[in-house]
Short mmCIF file of N, CA, C and O in Angstrom, two decimals:
data_model
loop_
_atom_site.label_atom_id
_atom_site.label_comp_id
_atom_site.label_asym_id
_atom_site.label_seq_id
_atom_site.Cartn_x
_atom_site.Cartn_y
_atom_site.Cartn_z
N VAL A 1 28.82 2.35 -57.82
CA VAL A 1 29.11 2.41 -56.90
C VAL A 1 28.03 0.66 -57.02
O VAL A 1 26.54 0.50 -57.59
N SER A 2 28.53 -0.62 -56.70
CA SER A 2 27.95 -1.71 -57.04
C SER A 2 28.38 -2.42 -55.37
O SER A 2 29.28 -2.83 -54.78
N LEU A 3 27.27 -3.07 -54.71
CA LEU A 3 27.28 -3.69 -53.62
C LEU A 3 26.60 -5.09 -53.69
O LEU A 3 25.01 -5.13 -54.32
N THR A 4 26.67 -5.93 -53.04
CA THR A 4 26.02 -7.32 -53.67
C THR A 4 26.34 -7.66 -52.11
O THR A 4 27.41 -8.16 -51.41
N THR A 5 25.19 -8.21 -51.28
CA THR A 5 25.40 -9.05 -50.59
C THR A 5 24.51 -10.67 -50.07
O THR A 5 23.61 -9.94 -51.23
N PRO A 6 24.20 -11.29 -49.38
CA PRO A 6 23.01 -12.10 -49.33
C PRO A 6 22.14 -11.33 -49.13
O PRO A 6 20.82 -12.15 -49.60
N PHE A 7 21.41 -10.33 -48.87
CA PHE A 7 20.43 -9.77 -48.66
C PHE A 7 20.01 -8.58 -50.33
O PHE A 7 18.89 -8.56 -50.27
N GLY A 8 21.10 -8.61 -51.29
CA GLY A 8 20.31 -7.77 -52.42
C GLY A 8 21.71 -7.33 -52.71
O GLY A 8 22.95 -7.33 -52.26
N ARG A 9 21.17 -6.77 -54.23
CA ARG A 9 22.38 -6.35 -54.74
C ARG A 9 21.83 -4.49 -54.79
O ARG A 9 20.77 -4.41 -55.44
N PHE A 10 22.72 -3.85 -54.86
CA PHE A 10 22.50 -2.05 -55.31
C PHE A 10 23.60 -1.77 -55.89
O PHE A 10 24.69 -2.13 -55.86
N GLU A 11 22.92 -1.05 -56.94
CA GLU A 11 23.89 -0.53 -57.69
C GLU A 11 23.50 1.06 -58.17
O GLU A 11 22.50 1.71 -57.80
N PHE A 12 24.49 2.10 -57.95
CA PHE A 12 24.52 3.62 -58.30
C PHE A 12 25.51 3.84 -59.69
O PHE A 12 26.42 3.41 -59.49
N ALA A 13 24.96 4.94 -60.57
CA ALA A 13 25.83 5.11 -61.40
C ALA A 13 25.50 6.35 -61.70
O ALA A 13 24.20 6.92 -61.94
N ALA A 14 25.91 7.39 -61.63
CA ALA A 14 25.82 8.94 -62.59
C ALA A 14 26.74 8.84 -63.62
O ALA A 14 28.11 8.75 -63.62
N LYS A 15 25.87 9.73 -64.76
CA LYS A 15 27.14 9.59 -66.13
C LYS A 15 26.76 11.16 -66.76
O LYS A 15 25.29 11.64 -66.49
N ALA A 16 27.60 12.06 -67.02
CA ALA A 16 27.23 13.26 -67.67
C ALA A 16 27.16 13.39 -69.32
O ALA A 16 27.83 12.22 -69.31
N ALA A 17 26.56 13.96 -69.15
CA ALA A 17 26.19 13.69 -70.93
C ALA A 17 27.25 14.15 -71.89
O ALA A 17 28.15 15.39 -71.19
N ALA A 18 27.55 14.40 -73.14
CA ALA A 18 28.82 15.03 -73.75
C ALA A 18 28.92 16.17 -73.61
O ALA A 18 29.78 16.69 -73.44
N ASP A 19 27.71 16.76 -73.25
CA ASP A 19 27.27 18.19 -73.78
C ASP A 19 28.45 18.99 -71.85
O ASP A 19 28.02 19.93 -72.29
N GLY A 20 27.45 17.98 -71.12
CA GLY A 20 27.97 18.51 -69.93
C GLY A 20 26.81 18.76 -69.18
O GLY A 20 26.26 19.52 -67.78
N ARG A 21 25.61 18.79 -70.02
CA ARG A 21 24.85 19.28 -69.46
C ARG A 21 23.35 19.00 -68.28
O ARG A 21 22.45 19.19 -68.42
N VAL A 22 23.15 17.73 -68.73
CA VAL A 22 22.58 16.45 -68.59
C VAL A 22 23.57 15.49 -67.44
O VAL A 22 24.37 14.81 -68.22
N VAL A 23 23.24 15.45 -66.14
CA VAL A 23 23.27 14.33 -65.63
C VAL A 23 22.75 13.17 -65.58
O VAL A 23 21.75 13.88 -64.46
N THR A 24 22.90 11.83 -65.72
CA THR A 24 22.08 10.90 -65.57
C THR A 24 22.23 9.80 -64.20
O THR A 24 23.11 9.61 -64.24
N VAL A 25 21.35 10.07 -63.11
CA VAL A 25 21.69 9.11 -62.36
C VAL A 25 20.77 7.89 -62.14
O VAL A 25 19.90 8.04 -62.25
N THR A 26 21.12 6.69 -62.23
CA THR A 26 20.50 5.28 -62.25
C THR A 26 20.84 4.50 -61.22
O THR A 26 22.28 4.39 -60.37
N THR A 27 19.59 3.99 -59.93
CA THR A 27 20.32 3.11 -58.96
C THR A 27 19.38 1.78 -59.81
O THR A 27 18.12 2.22 -60.22
N ARG A 28 19.95 0.63 -58.87
CA ARG A 28 18.85 -0.54 -58.94
C ARG A 28 19.12 -1.10 -57.42
O ARG A 28 20.07 -1.13 -56.84
N LEU A 29 18.01 -1.53 -57.00
CA LEU A 29 18.06 -2.62 -56.35
C LEU A 29 17.45 -3.96 -56.52
O LEU A 29 15.90 -3.79 -56.29
N ASP A 30 18.22 -4.47 -56.48
CA ASP A 30 17.71 -6.25 -55.96
C ASP A 30 17.44 -6.83 -54.81
O ASP A 30 18.52 -7.10 -54.46
N MET A 31 16.41 -7.02 -54.37
CA MET A 31 16.48 -7.69 -52.98
C MET A 31 15.95 -9.79 -53.45
O MET A 31 15.57 -9.96 -53.89
N GLN A 32 17.18 -10.04 -52.36
CA GLN A 32 17.51 -11.45 -52.41
C GLN A 32 16.36 -12.43 -51.90
O GLN A 32 16.17 -13.35 -51.60
N GLN A 33 16.32 -11.24 -50.42
CA GLN A 33 15.34 -12.14 -49.24
C GLN A 33 14.13 -10.69 -49.13
O GLN A 33 14.43 -9.51 -49.06
N HIS A 34 13.19 -11.08 -48.58
CA HIS A 34 11.90 -10.50 -47.53
C HIS A 34 12.04 -10.30 -46.20
O HIS A 34 11.27 -9.98 -45.84
N ARG A 35 12.58 -11.36 -45.95
CA ARG A 35 12.81 -11.59 -44.72
C ARG A 35 13.39 -11.96 -43.97
O ARG A 35 14.35 -12.75 -44.63
N PHE A 36 13.88 -11.43 -42.75
CA PHE A 36 15.16 -11.16 -41.99
C PHE A 36 15.04 -11.98 -40.72
O PHE A 36 13.85 -11.51 -39.89
N THR A 37 16.30 -13.22 -40.22
CA THR A 37 15.90 -13.09 -38.91
C THR A 37 16.11 -12.31 -38.15
O THR A 37 17.31 -11.03 -38.53
N PRO A 38 16.28 -11.94 -36.30
CA PRO A 38 16.95 -11.31 -35.79
C PRO A 38 17.97 -10.98 -35.88
O PRO A 38 18.62 -10.08 -35.44
N ALA A 39 18.96 -12.55 -35.17
CA ALA A 39 20.02 -12.18 -35.63
C ALA A 39 20.29 -11.89 -37.31
O ALA A 39 21.81 -10.92 -37.37
N ALA A 40 20.03 -11.56 -38.23
CA ALA A 40 20.41 -11.25 -39.43
C ALA A 40 20.16 -9.63 -39.30
O ALA A 40 20.53 -8.75 -40.07
N TYR A 41 19.52 -9.08 -38.41
CA TYR A 41 19.01 -7.83 -38.42
C TYR A 41 20.56 -6.92 -38.57
O TYR A 41 19.92 -6.16 -39.57
N PRO A 42 20.84 -6.67 -37.57
CA PRO A 42 22.27 -5.45 -38.07
C PRO A 42 23.17 -5.91 -38.86
O PRO A 42 23.53 -4.63 -39.22
N ALA A 43 23.13 -7.07 -39.40
CA ALA A 43 23.41 -6.69 -40.59
C ALA A 43 22.97 -6.04 -41.83
O ALA A 43 23.60 -5.45 -42.84
N PHE A 44 21.92 -6.62 -42.21
CA PHE A 44 20.71 -5.91 -42.58
C PHE A 44 20.75 -4.40 -42.89
O PHE A 44 21.01 -3.62 -43.60
N ARG A 45 20.89 -3.83 -41.54
CA ARG A 45 20.81 -2.35 -41.00
C ARG A 45 21.96 -1.83 -41.91
O ARG A 45 21.68 -1.10 -42.14
N SER A 46 23.15 -2.74 -41.84
CA SER A 46 24.48 -2.12 -42.28
C SER A 46 24.29 -1.95 -43.93
O SER A 46 24.92 -0.98 -44.56
N PHE A 47 23.47 -2.63 -44.14
CA PHE A 47 23.56 -3.09 -45.65
C PHE A 47 22.20 -1.65 -46.41
O PHE A 47 23.42 -0.73 -47.13
N LEU A 48 21.82 -1.64 -45.43
CA LEU A 48 20.75 -0.27 -45.56
C LEU A 48 21.47 1.37 -45.30
O LEU A 48 21.10 2.07 -45.46
N GLY A 49 22.50 0.92 -44.36
CA GLY A 49 23.14 2.31 -44.04
C GLY A 49 24.03 2.67 -45.22
O GLY A 49 24.43 3.42 -45.82
N THR A 50 24.59 1.41 -46.10
CA THR A 50 25.40 2.14 -47.00
C THR A 50 24.56 2.43 -48.35
O THR A 50 24.94 3.15 -49.00
N LEU A 51 23.56 1.80 -48.54
CA LEU A 51 22.81 2.31 -49.66
C LEU A 51 22.70 4.20 -48.97
O LEU A 51 22.09 4.62 -50.12
N GLU A 52 21.50 4.55 -47.94
CA GLU A 52 21.29 5.86 -47.93
C GLU A 52 22.73 6.35 -47.64
O GLU A 52 22.78 7.63 -47.99
N ALA A 53 23.92 6.13 -46.87
CA ALA A 53 24.85 7.01 -47.12
C ALA A 53 25.28 7.29 -49.21
O ALA A 53 25.99 8.50 -49.30
N THR A 54 25.37 6.32 -50.06
CA THR A 54 25.53 6.76 -51.21
C THR A 54 24.46 7.33 -51.49
O THR A 54 24.69 8.15 -52.71
N LEU A 55 23.10 7.33 -51.61
CA LEU A 55 22.24 8.07 -52.46
C LEU A 55 22.17 10.06 -51.36
O LEU A 55 21.55 10.42 -52.27
N ARG A 56 22.74 9.84 -50.74
CA ARG A 56 23.05 11.24 -50.03
C ARG A 56 24.10 11.85 -50.43
O ARG A 56 24.26 13.16 -49.91
N GLY A 57 24.72 11.15 -50.91
CA GLY A 57 26.18 11.51 -51.20
C GLY A 57 25.84 12.38 -52.80
O GLY A 57 24.45 12.89 -53.36
N ARG A 58 26.77 13.43 -53.36
CA ARG A 58 26.80 14.35 -53.69
C ARG A 58 27.30 14.29 -55.37
O ARG A 58 28.35 13.15 -55.00
N VAL A 59 26.88 14.73 -56.49
CA VAL A 59 27.38 14.84 -57.42
C VAL A 59 28.32 15.58 -58.02
O VAL A 59 27.75 16.73 -58.08
N ALA A 60 29.58 15.64 -57.93
CA ALA A 60 30.20 17.45 -58.05
C ALA A 60 30.31 17.01 -59.87
O ALA A 60 30.89 15.89 -60.56
N ILE A 61 30.12 18.27 -60.48
CA ILE A 61 30.72 18.11 -61.94
C ILE A 61 31.23 19.68 -61.96
O ILE A 61 31.08 20.40 -61.82
N ALA A 62 32.26 19.14 -62.77
CA ALA A 62 33.55 20.64 -62.93
C ALA A 62 33.87 20.81 -64.74
O ALA A 62 33.96 19.22 -65.22
N LYS A 63 34.03 21.13 -64.96
CA LYS A 63 34.72 21.49 -66.69
C LYS A 63 35.81 20.55 -66.62
O LYS A 63 37.19 20.80 -65.69
N ALA A 64 35.79 19.92 -67.67
CA ALA A 64 37.38 19.41 -67.72
C ALA A 64 38.64 20.30 -68.59
O ALA A 64 37.91 21.86 -68.90
N ALA A 65 40.01 19.96 -68.15
CA ALA A 65 41.17 20.92 -68.31
C ALA A 65 41.16 21.36 -69.74
O ALA A 65 40.61 20.46 -70.08
N PRO A 66 41.46 22.23 -70.22
CA PRO A 66 41.39 22.44 -72.03
C PRO A 66 42.60 21.80 -72.69
O PRO A 66 43.62 21.43 -72.05
#
């Protein structure tokens, strides 16, 4: 998942090791702004809501078909 807005950029990636025993999850958040006008606050909350929904998600692991 990659999301870029005027507020910042968010990246989320999950990758399984070749043996399937380890999953590495990487997240990155780069904030472009640190202060927001009251008019921008609803859009900022929406941005944060997307981040939260992504981070609450589950990573499902299944065996590959033979």
